[in-house]
PDB file of C-alpha atoms in Angstrom:
ATOM      1  CA  UNK Y   1      63.128  99.925  98.517  1.00 58.00           C
ATOM      2  CA  UNK Y   2      61.194 102.617  96.664  1.00 66.00           C
ATOM      3  CA  UNK Y   3      62.769 103.503  93.240  1.00 73.00           C
ATOM      4  CA  UNK Y   4      63.630 107.073  94.235  1.00 74.00           C
ATOM      5  CA  UNK Y   5      65.260 105.753  97.400  1.00 75.00           C
ATOM      6  CA  UNK Y   6      67.419 103.379  95.358  1.00 77.00           C
ATOM      7  CA  UNK Y   7      68.412 106.262  93.101  1.00 80.00           C
ATOM      8  CA  UNK Y   8      69.258 108.435  96.112  1.00 77.00           C
ATOM      9  CA  UNK Y   9      71.403 105.750  97.734  1.00 79.00           C
ATOM     10  CA  UNK Y  10      73.185 105.064  94.448  1.00 83.00           C
ATOM     11  CA  UNK Y  11      74.030 108.760  94.319  1.00 82.00           C
ATOM     12  CA  UNK Y  12      75.328 108.660  97.894  1.00 82.00           C
ATOM     13  CA  UNK Y  13      77.396 105.585  97.055  1.00 84.00           C
ATOM     14  CA  UNK Y  14      78.850 107.360  94.034  1.00 85.00           C
ATOM     15  CA  UNK Y  15      79.831 110.393  96.120  1.00 83.00           C
ATOM     16  CA  UNK Y  16      81.435 108.173  98.754  1.00 84.00           C
ATOM     17  CA  UNK Y  17      83.329 106.286  96.057  1.00 89.00           C
ATOM     18  CA  UNK Y  18      84.698 109.544  94.662  1.00 86.00           C
ATOM     19  CA  UNK Y  19      85.604 110.717  98.172  1.00 80.00           C
ATOM     20  CA  UNK Y  20      87.376 107.418  98.845  1.00 85.00           C
ATOM     21  CA  UNK Y  21      89.424 107.740  95.662  1.00 87.00           C
ATOM     22  CA  UNK Y  22      90.377 111.328  96.507  1.00 83.00           C
ATOM     23  CA  UNK Y  23      91.353 110.360 100.044  1.00 79.00           C
ATOM     24  CA  UNK Y  24      93.533 107.489  98.881  1.00 82.00           C
ATOM     25  CA  UNK Y  25      95.128 109.685  96.202  1.00 84.00           C
ATOM     26  CA  UNK Y  26      95.994 112.343  98.774  1.00 77.00           C
ATOM     27  CA  UNK Y  27      97.462 109.672 101.046  1.00 79.00           C
ATOM     28  CA  UNK Y  28      99.538 108.267  98.166  1.00 79.00           C
ATOM     29  CA  UNK Y  29     100.843 111.709  97.158  1.00 78.00           C
ATOM     30  CA  UNK Y  30     101.907 112.746 100.662  1.00 76.00           C
ATOM     31  CA  UNK Y  31     103.526 109.346 101.359  1.00 71.00           C
ATOM     32  CA  UNK Y  32     104.485 110.469 104.883  1.00 72.00           C
ATOM     33  CA  UNK Y  33     101.866 110.311 107.688  1.00 74.00           C
ATOM     34  CA  UNK Y  34      99.508 113.298 107.658  1.00 73.00           C
ATOM     35  CA  UNK Y  35      96.998 113.651 110.540  1.00 72.00           C
ATOM     36  CA  UNK Y  36      94.523 115.686 108.443  1.00 66.00           C
ATOM     37  CA  UNK Y  37      94.457 113.177 105.568  1.00 74.00           C
ATOM     38  CA  UNK Y  38      94.354 110.208 107.956  1.00 74.00           C
ATOM     39  CA  UNK Y  39      91.382 111.795 109.747  1.00 68.00           C
ATOM     40  CA  UNK Y  40      89.673 112.424 106.402  1.00 70.00           C
ATOM     41  CA  UNK Y  41      90.048 108.788 105.345  1.00 75.00           C
ATOM     42  CA  UNK Y  42      88.784 107.591 108.726  1.00 74.00           C
ATOM     43  CA  UNK Y  43      85.717 109.803 108.337  1.00 71.00           C
ATOM     44  CA  UNK Y  44      85.066 108.516 104.808  1.00 77.00           C
ATOM     45  CA  UNK Y  45      85.255 104.943 106.081  1.00 78.00           C
ATOM     46  CA  UNK Y  46      82.800 105.802 108.859  1.00 75.00           C
ATOM     47  CA  UNK Y  47      80.425 107.384 106.332  1.00 78.00           C
ATOM     48  CA  UNK Y  48      80.511 104.147 104.344  1.00 81.00           C
ATOM     49  CA  UNK Y  49      79.518 102.196 107.445  1.00 79.00           C
ATOM     50  CA  UNK Y  50      76.731 104.633 108.352  1.00 79.00           C
ATOM     51  CA  UNK Y  51      75.370 104.662 104.801  1.00 81.00           C
ATOM     52  CA  UNK Y  52      75.305 100.859 104.696  1.00 84.00           C
ATOM     53  CA  UNK Y  53      73.571 100.593 108.083  1.00 83.00           C
ATOM     54  CA  UNK Y  54      70.920 103.163 107.163  1.00 81.00           C
ATOM     55  CA  UNK Y  55      70.477 101.563 103.738  1.00 81.00           C
ATOM     56  CA  UNK Y  56      69.920  98.166 105.368  1.00 83.00           C
ATOM     57  CA  UNK Y  57      67.340  99.700 107.713  1.00 82.00           C
ATOM     58  CA  UNK Y  58      65.572 101.239 104.702  1.00 80.00           C
ATOM     59  CA  UNK Y  59      65.225  97.829 103.062  1.00 82.00           C
ATOM     60  CA  UNK Y  60      63.338  96.697 106.182  1.00 83.00           C
ATOM     61  CA  UNK Y  61      60.922  99.624 105.887  1.00 82.00           C
ATOM     62  CA  UNK Y  62      59.187 101.238 108.841  1.00 85.00           C
ATOM     63  CA  UNK Y  63      60.221  98.516 111.304  1.00 90.00           C
ATOM     64  CA  UNK Y  64      63.887  98.834 110.328  1.00 90.00           C
ATOM     65  CA  UNK Y  65      63.941 102.596 110.838  1.00 91.00           C
ATOM     66  CA  UNK Y  66      62.174 102.451 114.215  1.00 93.00           C
ATOM     67  CA  UNK Y  67      64.479  99.686 115.503  1.00 93.00           C
ATOM     68  CA  UNK Y  68      67.598 101.442 114.191  1.00 92.00           C
ATOM     69  CA  UNK Y  69      66.806 104.738 115.888  1.00 94.00           C
ATOM     70  CA  UNK Y  70      65.740 102.978 119.073  1.00 95.00           C
ATOM     71  CA  UNK Y  71      69.241 101.506 119.261  1.00 94.00           C
ATOM     72  CA  UNK Y  72      70.779 104.867 118.342  1.00 92.00           C
ATOM     73  CA  UNK Y  73      68.853 106.556 121.158  1.00 95.00           C
ATOM     74  CA  UNK Y  74      69.948 103.872 123.614  1.00 95.00           C
ATOM     75  CA  UNK Y  75      73.662 104.272 122.828  1.00 91.00           C
ATOM     76  CA  UNK Y  76      73.394 108.062 122.662  1.00 91.00           C
ATOM     77  CA  UNK Y  77      71.712 108.180 126.080  1.00 93.00           C
ATOM     78  CA  UNK Y  78      74.404 105.881 127.429  1.00 91.00           C
ATOM     79  CA  UNK Y  79      77.121 108.232 126.138  1.00 90.00           C
ATOM     80  CA  UNK Y  80      75.383 111.260 127.632  1.00 91.00           C
ATOM     81  CA  UNK Y  81      74.849 109.729 131.067  1.00 91.00           C
ATOM     82  CA  UNK Y  82      78.410 108.371 131.145  1.00 88.00           C
ATOM     83  CA  UNK Y  83      79.797 111.910 130.965  1.00 86.00           C
ATOM     84  CA  UNK Y  84      77.407 113.474 133.480  1.00 83.00           C
ATOM     85  CA  UNK Y  85      77.725 113.220 137.277  1.00 81.00           C
ATOM     86  CA  UNK Y  86      75.216 110.959 138.997  1.00 83.00           C
ATOM     87  CA  UNK Y  87      74.929 109.439 142.471  1.00 86.00           C
ATOM     88  CA  UNK Y  88      73.428 106.282 143.921  1.00 86.00           C
ATOM     89  CA  UNK Y  89      70.067 107.957 144.576  1.00 89.00           C
ATOM     90  CA  UNK Y  90      69.767 108.694 140.839  1.00 90.00           C
ATOM     91  CA  UNK Y  91      69.647 105.003 139.913  1.00 92.00           C
ATOM     92  CA  UNK Y  92      65.827 104.744 139.982  1.00 92.00           C
ATOM     93  CA  UNK Y  93      65.607 107.724 137.612  1.00 93.00           C
ATOM     94  CA  UNK Y  94      68.254 106.203 135.309  1.00 94.00           C
ATOM     95  CA  UNK Y  95      66.444 102.853 135.257  1.00 94.00           C
ATOM     96  CA  UNK Y  96      63.214 104.664 134.365  1.00 95.00           C
ATOM     97  CA  UNK Y  97      65.009 106.580 131.596  1.00 95.00           C
ATOM     98  CA  UNK Y  98      66.603 103.528 129.956  1.00 95.00           C
ATOM     99  CA  UNK Y  99      63.997 100.845 130.512  1.00 95.00           C
ATOM    100  CA  UNK Y 100      60.729 102.770 130.681  1.00 96.00           C
ATOM    101  CA  UNK Y 101      60.907 106.129 128.908  1.00 96.00           C
ATOM    102  CA  UNK Y 102      63.019 104.950 125.969  1.00 96.00           C
ATOM    103  CA  UNK Y 103      60.968 101.881 124.922  1.00 96.00           C
ATOM    104  CA  UNK Y 104      57.617 103.550 125.655  1.00 97.00           C
ATOM    105  CA  UNK Y 105      58.498 106.577 123.511  1.00 97.00           C
ATOM    106  CA  UNK Y 106      59.307 104.371 120.512  1.00 97.00           C
ATOM    107  CA  UNK Y 107      56.273 102.161 121.144  1.00 96.00           C
ATOM    108  CA  UNK Y 108      54.045 105.241 121.066  1.00 96.00           C
ATOM    109  CA  UNK Y 109      55.632 106.260 117.774  1.00 95.00           C
ATOM    110  CA  UNK Y 110      55.119 102.763 116.383  1.00 94.00           C
ATOM    111  CA  UNK Y 111      51.382 102.860 117.199  1.00 94.00           C
ATOM    112  CA  UNK Y 112      51.198 106.504 116.025  1.00 92.00           C
ATOM    113  CA  UNK Y 113      49.807 107.951 119.259  1.00 94.00           C
ATOM    114  CA  UNK Y 114      50.871 111.527 118.546  1.00 94.00           C
ATOM    115  CA  UNK Y 115      48.868 113.071 121.357  1.00 93.00           C
ATOM    116  CA  UNK Y 116      50.968 111.138 123.885  1.00 95.00           C
ATOM    117  CA  UNK Y 117      54.439 110.753 122.341  1.00 95.00           C
ATOM    118  CA  UNK Y 118      54.568 114.520 121.712  1.00 94.00           C
ATOM    119  CA  UNK Y 119      54.346 115.239 125.473  1.00 95.00           C
ATOM    120  CA  UNK Y 120      55.316 111.944 127.152  1.00 96.00           C
ATOM    121  CA  UNK Y 121      58.944 112.908 127.850  1.00 96.00           C
ATOM    122  CA  UNK Y 122      58.832 116.732 128.129  1.00 94.00           C
ATOM    123  CA  UNK Y 123      55.858 116.628 130.500  1.00 95.00           C
ATOM    124  CA  UNK Y 124      55.362 113.312 132.311  1.00 95.00           C
ATOM    125  CA  UNK Y 125      58.974 112.125 132.479  1.00 94.00           C
ATOM    126  CA  UNK Y 126      60.244 115.583 133.385  1.00 94.00           C
ATOM    127  CA  UNK Y 127      57.988 115.357 136.448  1.00 94.00           C
ATOM    128  CA  UNK Y 128      58.638 111.685 137.223  1.00 95.00           C
ATOM    129  CA  UNK Y 129      62.454 111.596 137.086  1.00 93.00           C
ATOM    130  CA  UNK Y 130      63.111 114.210 139.827  1.00 93.00           C
ATOM    131  CA  UNK Y 131      60.540 112.468 142.020  1.00 94.00           C
ATOM    132  CA  UNK Y 132      62.411 109.177 141.681  1.00 93.00           C
ATOM    133  CA  UNK Y 133      65.745 110.851 142.443  1.00 90.00           C
ATOM    134  CA  UNK Y 134      64.313 112.553 145.531  1.00 91.00           C
ATOM    135  CA  UNK Y 135      63.367 109.226 147.138  1.00 89.00           C
ATOM    136  CA  UNK Y 136      67.043 108.596 147.888  1.00 85.00           C
ATOM    137  CA  UNK Y 137      67.216 111.650 150.114  1.00 86.00           C
ATOM    138  CA  UNK Y 138      70.528 112.792 148.590  1.00 86.00           C
ATOM    139  CA  UNK Y 139      70.483 116.589 148.196  1.00 89.00           C
ATOM    140  CA  UNK Y 140      74.088 117.026 146.996  1.00 90.00           C
ATOM    141  CA  UNK Y 141      73.885 118.854 143.629  1.00 89.00           C
ATOM    142  CA  UNK Y 142      70.324 117.534 143.381  1.00 91.00           C
ATOM    143  CA  UNK Y 143      69.084 120.136 140.892  1.00 90.00           C
ATOM    144  CA  UNK Y 144      72.084 119.636 138.604  1.00 89.00           C
ATOM    145  CA  UNK Y 145      71.781 115.846 138.705  1.00 90.00           C
ATOM    146  CA  UNK Y 146      68.036 115.920 137.978  1.00 91.00           C
ATOM    147  CA  UNK Y 147      68.573 118.334 135.083  1.00 91.00           C
ATOM    148  CA  UNK Y 148      71.337 116.113 133.652  1.00 91.00           C
ATOM    149  CA  UNK Y 149      69.036 113.102 133.370  1.00 92.00           C
ATOM    150  CA  UNK Y 150      66.148 115.195 132.054  1.00 93.00           C
ATOM    151  CA  UNK Y 151      68.296 116.924 129.446  1.00 92.00           C
ATOM    152  CA  UNK Y 152      69.920 113.650 128.363  1.00 92.00           C
ATOM    153  CA  UNK Y 153      66.525 112.027 127.873  1.00 94.00           C
ATOM    154  CA  UNK Y 154      65.221 115.040 125.962  1.00 95.00           C
ATOM    155  CA  UNK Y 155      68.151 115.191 123.546  1.00 94.00           C
ATOM    156  CA  UNK Y 156      68.894 111.518 122.982  1.00 94.00           C
ATOM    157  CA  UNK Y 157      65.387 110.042 123.064  1.00 96.00           C
ATOM    158  CA  UNK Y 158      62.740 112.698 122.436  1.00 96.00           C
ATOM    159  CA  UNK Y 159      64.638 114.624 119.772  1.00 95.00           C
ATOM    160  CA  UNK Y 160      66.141 111.606 117.986  1.00 95.00           C
ATOM    161  CA  UNK Y 161      62.799 109.769 117.995  1.00 96.00           C
ATOM    162  CA  UNK Y 162      61.412 112.544 115.796  1.00 96.00           C
ATOM    163  CA  UNK Y 163      63.348 110.990 112.897  1.00 95.00           C
ATOM    164  CA  UNK Y 164      61.418 107.675 112.769  1.00 94.00           C
ATOM    165  CA  UNK Y 165      58.250 109.627 113.603  1.00 95.00           C
ATOM    166  CA  UNK Y 166      58.532 111.122 110.100  1.00 94.00           C
ATOM    167  CA  UNK Y 167      57.902 107.649 108.681  1.00 92.00           C
ATOM    168  CA  UNK Y 168      54.360 107.478 110.061  1.00 91.00           C
ATOM    169  CA  UNK Y 169      53.173 110.913 108.952  1.00 91.00           C
ATOM    170  CA  UNK Y 170      50.184 110.551 106.568  1.00 91.00           C
ATOM    171  CA  UNK Y 171      51.331 113.131 104.010  1.00 90.00           C
ATOM    172  CA  UNK Y 172      48.751 113.466 101.184  1.00 88.00           C
ATOM    173  CA  UNK Y 173      50.166 112.344  97.840  1.00 85.00           C
ATOM    174  CA  UNK Y 174      53.338 111.040  99.502  1.00 88.00           C
ATOM    175  CA  UNK Y 175      52.039 107.742 100.827  1.00 83.00           C
ATOM    176  CA  UNK Y 176      54.656 104.995 101.033  1.00 82.00           C
ATOM    177  CA  UNK Y 177      57.535 107.416 100.447  1.00 86.00           C
ATOM    178  CA  UNK Y 178      58.141 108.777 103.947  1.00 89.00           C
ATOM    179  CA  UNK Y 179      61.462 106.958 104.197  1.00 87.00           C
ATOM    180  CA  UNK Y 180      62.753 109.376 101.576  1.00 89.00           C
ATOM    181  CA  UNK Y 181      61.955 112.264 103.902  1.00 92.00           C
ATOM    182  CA  UNK Y 182      64.104 110.638 106.590  1.00 91.00           C
ATOM    183  CA  UNK Y 183      66.945 110.194 104.105  1.00 88.00           C
ATOM    184  CA  UNK Y 184      66.622 113.817 102.955  1.00 93.00           C
ATOM    185  CA  UNK Y 185      66.798 115.161 106.512  1.00 94.00           C
ATOM    186  CA  UNK Y 186      69.855 113.132 107.494  1.00 90.00           C
ATOM    187  CA  UNK Y 187      71.637 113.784 104.215  1.00 88.00           C
ATOM    188  CA  UNK Y 188      71.106 117.565 104.235  1.00 93.00           C
ATOM    189  CA  UNK Y 189      72.155 117.959 107.874  1.00 92.00           C
ATOM    190  CA  UNK Y 190      75.257 115.788 107.459  1.00 86.00           C
ATOM    191  CA  UNK Y 191      76.253 117.503 104.221  1.00 87.00           C
ATOM    192  CA  UNK Y 192      75.880 120.846 105.961  1.00 90.00           C
ATOM    193  CA  UNK Y 193      78.337 119.751 108.656  1.00 85.00           C
ATOM    194  CA  UNK Y 194      80.835 118.564 106.047  1.00 82.00           C
ATOM    195  CA  UNK Y 195      80.562 121.669 103.869  1.00 87.00           C
ATOM    196  CA  UNK Y 196      80.897 123.991 106.842  1.00 88.00           C
ATOM    197  CA  UNK Y 197      84.093 122.157 107.775  1.00 81.00           C
ATOM    198  CA  UNK Y 198      85.466 122.240 104.220  1.00 81.00           C
ATOM    199  CA  UNK Y 199      84.572 125.910 103.629  1.00 87.00           C
ATOM    200  CA  UNK Y 200      86.073 126.773 106.988  1.00 86.00           C
ATOM    201  CA  UNK Y 201      89.343 125.042 106.114  1.00 78.00           C
ATOM    202  CA  UNK Y 202      89.495 126.701 102.693  1.00 81.00           C
ATOM    203  CA  UNK Y 203      88.275 130.214 103.467  1.00 86.00           C
ATOM    204  CA  UNK Y 204      87.782 130.490 107.219  1.00 79.00           C
ATOM    205  CA  UNK Y 205      89.332 133.451 109.018  1.00 84.00           C
ATOM    206  CA  UNK Y 206      86.883 134.741 111.636  1.00 88.00           C
ATOM    207  CA  UNK Y 207      85.917 132.258 114.353  1.00 89.00           C
ATOM    208  CA  UNK Y 208      82.310 132.201 115.505  1.00 88.00           C
ATOM    209  CA  UNK Y 209      82.727 130.652 118.953  1.00 83.00           C
ATOM    210  CA  UNK Y 210      86.405 129.867 119.573  1.00 83.00           C
ATOM    211  CA  UNK Y 211      85.830 128.746 123.158  1.00 82.00           C
ATOM    212  CA  UNK Y 212      83.165 126.228 122.081  1.00 81.00           C
ATOM    213  CA  UNK Y 213      84.260 125.002 118.658  1.00 81.00           C
ATOM    214  CA  UNK Y 214      87.521 126.481 117.321  1.00 81.00           C
ATOM    215  CA  UNK Y 215      86.983 124.966 113.862  1.00 79.00           C
ATOM    216  CA  UNK Y 216      83.722 126.858 113.205  1.00 86.00           C
ATOM    217  CA  UNK Y 217      84.196 130.112 111.286  1.00 89.00           C
ATOM    218  CA  UNK Y 218      81.916 132.764 109.827  1.00 91.00           C
ATOM    219  CA  UNK Y 219      83.068 131.897 106.300  1.00 91.00           C
ATOM    220  CA  UNK Y 220      82.598 128.180 106.888  1.00 90.00           C
ATOM    221  CA  UNK Y 221      79.146 128.748 108.356  1.00 92.00           C
ATOM    222  CA  UNK Y 222      77.985 130.978 105.489  1.00 93.00           C
ATOM    223  CA  UNK Y 223      79.449 128.799 102.728  1.00 93.00           C
ATOM    224  CA  UNK Y 224      78.313 125.516 104.236  1.00 92.00           C
ATOM    225  CA  UNK Y 225      74.764 126.684 104.938  1.00 95.00           C
ATOM    226  CA  UNK Y 226      74.388 128.224 101.464  1.00 95.00           C
ATOM    227  CA  UNK Y 227      75.698 125.168  99.605  1.00 94.00           C
ATOM    228  CA  UNK Y 228      73.744 122.644 101.654  1.00 94.00           C
ATOM    229  CA  UNK Y 229      70.569 124.707 101.185  1.00 96.00           C
ATOM    230  CA  UNK Y 230      71.082 124.510  97.431  1.00 95.00           C
ATOM    231  CA  UNK Y 231      71.668 120.765  97.665  1.00 93.00           C
ATOM    232  CA  UNK Y 232      68.526 120.337  99.760  1.00 94.00           C
ATOM    233  CA  UNK Y 233      66.540 122.327  97.201  1.00 95.00           C
ATOM    234  CA  UNK Y 234      67.953 120.246  94.331  1.00 93.00           C
ATOM    235  CA  UNK Y 235      66.737 117.083  96.097  1.00 92.00           C
ATOM    236  CA  UNK Y 236      63.137 118.298  96.275  1.00 93.00           C
ATOM    237  CA  UNK Y 237      62.127 115.325  94.094  1.00 90.00           C
ATOM    238  CA  UNK Y 238      62.536 112.953  97.068  1.00 89.00           C
ATOM    239  CA  UNK Y 239      60.262 115.094  99.270  1.00 92.00           C
ATOM    240  CA  UNK Y 240      56.654 116.326  99.158  1.00 92.00           C
ATOM    241  CA  UNK Y 241      58.007 119.881  98.802  1.00 93.00           C
ATOM    242  CA  UNK Y 242      58.242 122.252  95.878  1.00 94.00           C
ATOM    243  CA  UNK Y 243      61.811 123.452  95.124  1.00 94.00           C
ATOM    244  CA  UNK Y 244      61.421 126.697  97.084  1.00 95.00           C
ATOM    245  CA  UNK Y 245      59.841 124.841  99.991  1.00 95.00           C
ATOM    246  CA  UNK Y 246      62.709 122.338  99.986  1.00 95.00           C
ATOM    247  CA  UNK Y 247      65.164 125.258 100.042  1.00 96.00           C
ATOM    248  CA  UNK Y 248      63.454 126.835 103.066  1.00 96.00           C
ATOM    249  CA  UNK Y 249      63.264 123.475 104.847  1.00 96.00           C
ATOM    250  CA  UNK Y 250      66.950 122.833 104.125  1.00 96.00           C
ATOM    251  CA  UNK Y 251      67.885 126.278 105.428  1.00 97.00           C
ATOM    252  CA  UNK Y 252      65.873 125.636 108.597  1.00 96.00           C
ATOM    253  CA  UNK Y 253      67.416 122.247 109.398  1.00 96.00           C
ATOM    254  CA  UNK Y 254      70.939 123.475 108.580  1.00 95.00           C
ATOM    255  CA  UNK Y 255      70.614 126.467 110.920  1.00 96.00           C
ATOM    256  CA  UNK Y 256      69.188 124.265 113.667  1.00 95.00           C
ATOM    257  CA  UNK Y 257      71.925 121.719 113.058  1.00 93.00           C
ATOM    258  CA  UNK Y 258      74.577 124.400 113.450  1.00 93.00           C
ATOM    259  CA  UNK Y 259      72.982 125.632 116.677  1.00 92.00           C
ATOM    260  CA  UNK Y 260      72.770 122.072 117.961  1.00 90.00           C
ATOM    261  CA  UNK Y 261      76.456 121.549 117.267  1.00 88.00           C
ATOM    262  CA  UNK Y 262      77.328 124.620 119.345  1.00 90.00           C
ATOM    263  CA  UNK Y 263      75.130 123.530 122.253  1.00 90.00           C
ATOM    264  CA  UNK Y 264      76.546 120.016 122.322  1.00 88.00           C
ATOM    265  CA  UNK Y 265      80.088 121.421 122.062  1.00 86.00           C
ATOM    266  CA  UNK Y 266      79.347 123.605 125.088  1.00 88.00           C
ATOM    267  CA  UNK Y 267      78.277 120.517 127.054  1.00 86.00           C
ATOM    268  CA  UNK Y 268      81.455 118.658 126.049  1.00 85.00           C
ATOM    269  CA  UNK Y 269      83.644 121.607 127.042  1.00 85.00           C
ATOM    270  CA  UNK Y 270      81.810 121.751 130.374  1.00 85.00           C
ATOM    271  CA  UNK Y 271      82.593 118.070 130.926  1.00 83.00           C
ATOM    272  CA  UNK Y 272      86.206 118.538 129.779  1.00 82.00           C
ATOM    273  CA  UNK Y 273      86.105 116.092 126.841  1.00 80.00           C
ATOM    274  CA  UNK Y 274      86.686 116.412 123.097  1.00 77.00           C
ATOM    275  CA  UNK Y 275      84.298 113.653 121.959  1.00 77.00           C
ATOM    276  CA  UNK Y 276      81.268 111.959 123.429  1.00 78.00           C
ATOM    277  CA  UNK Y 277      82.859 108.570 122.885  1.00 72.00           C
ATOM    278  CA  UNK Y 278      84.891 106.406 120.515  1.00 71.00           C
ATOM    279  CA  UNK Y 279      82.183 104.270 118.949  1.00 67.00           C
ATOM    280  CA  UNK Y 280      82.733 105.527 115.384  1.00 60.00           C
ATOM    281  CA  UNK Y 281      86.325 105.753 114.174  1.00 56.00           C
ATOM    282  CA  UNK Y 282      87.084 109.245 112.929  1.00 52.00           C
ATOM    283  CA  UNK Y 283      83.801 110.601 114.250  1.00 57.00           C
ATOM    284  CA  UNK Y 284      83.956 110.098 118.022  1.00 68.00           C
ATOM    285  CA  UNK Y 285      80.821 108.788 119.662  1.00 74.00           C
ATOM    286  CA  UNK Y 286      77.252 108.401 118.499  1.00 78.00           C
ATOM    287  CA  UNK Y 287      76.321 111.872 119.735  1.00 83.00           C
ATOM    288  CA  UNK Y 288      79.213 113.460 117.853  1.00 78.00           C
ATOM    289  CA  UNK Y 289      77.453 112.531 114.607  1.00 75.00           C
ATOM    290  CA  UNK Y 290      73.938 113.235 115.835  1.00 81.00           C
ATOM    291  CA  UNK Y 291      74.356 116.575 117.603  1.00 81.00           C
ATOM    292  CA  UNK Y 292      73.049 118.432 114.540  1.00 86.00           C
ATOM    293  CA  UNK Y 293      70.226 115.979 113.869  1.00 90.00           C
ATOM    294  CA  UNK Y 294      69.089 116.171 117.521  1.00 91.00           C
ATOM    295  CA  UNK Y 295      68.123 119.797 117.181  1.00 93.00           C
ATOM    296  CA  UNK Y 296      66.911 119.737 113.581  1.00 95.00           C
ATOM    297  CA  UNK Y 297      64.696 116.623 113.696  1.00 95.00           C
ATOM    298  CA  UNK Y 298      61.919 117.613 116.157  1.00 95.00           C
ATOM    299  CA  UNK Y 299      61.399 121.071 114.635  1.00 95.00           C
ATOM    300  CA  UNK Y 300      61.431 119.646 111.106  1.00 96.00           C
ATOM    301  CA  UNK Y 301      58.930 116.942 112.125  1.00 96.00           C
ATOM    302  CA  UNK Y 302      56.452 119.437 113.559  1.00 94.00           C
ATOM    303  CA  UNK Y 303      56.822 121.824 110.618  1.00 94.00           C
ATOM    304  CA  UNK Y 304      56.076 118.996 108.165  1.00 94.00           C
ATOM    305  CA  UNK Y 305      53.190 117.744 110.277  1.00 93.00           C
ATOM    306  CA  UNK Y 306      51.670 121.232 110.575  1.00 90.00           C
ATOM    307  CA  UNK Y 307      51.939 122.229 106.913  1.00 88.00           C
ATOM    308  CA  UNK Y 308      51.608 118.957 104.993  1.00 83.00           C
ATOM    309  CA  UNK Y 309      49.488 116.619 107.135  1.00 72.00           C
TER     310      UNK Y 309
END
């Protein structure tokens, strides 16, 4: 692992260690069961697991990151499709999504065929999937069913695959360090989510979208975005950016992450569920942790590619 990456992960480990100590201290002081503190400790434990998994992938380099996010996309797509209505005539489209679109998208990223992986899903698969569904002759809620599969593939495969795509960008003067850019993106977006939650609990009064996400407040949004932007700017040394560029990039991904959280919350409310799944204790399903990254990653990838490649 690159020296700066080791330093970054040591810092993350130190923060998680402090958070663990605080969580256990709060649990010891309350003595009686407290749902908020129990949820906090479950989240800290989950962050430990996620940090270790991502750290292990980093030690394997480019191959580790591509394989890791391939698996993440697979489980995220599975969660999405599980909560959306499908019928027997949709099976050919679902097979194409899981066993054709998903592996081909990551293969194209692996071989760095930008001209194709940038349009493979939003153009070719968006045309192919409805065609496959139409062969069954089932017209019941056909448009909704076709859109469900298309949208699931777009969010869970196309958008998430933009994260490992950062690894192959030939950024001048940043050769061999692209993994740090992946770490920066994930860290800033996740910290933004945490700080928005904390600021909302401490100072939140006015709700932004109570019908979508009751925990999101104006104060939490403003405080979380501001603090995470400062953190992103302070970590400019692990990116190819200058401090002010890192600040603008952090602001961009945090705003997109917030918007992504609202959109994914709207989908969950539409389906009548609180979480996408139960894969990660204290965090719900895979998509519950990636909803912010889904929206931030593709825009961030194209901004970096346009300005720095």
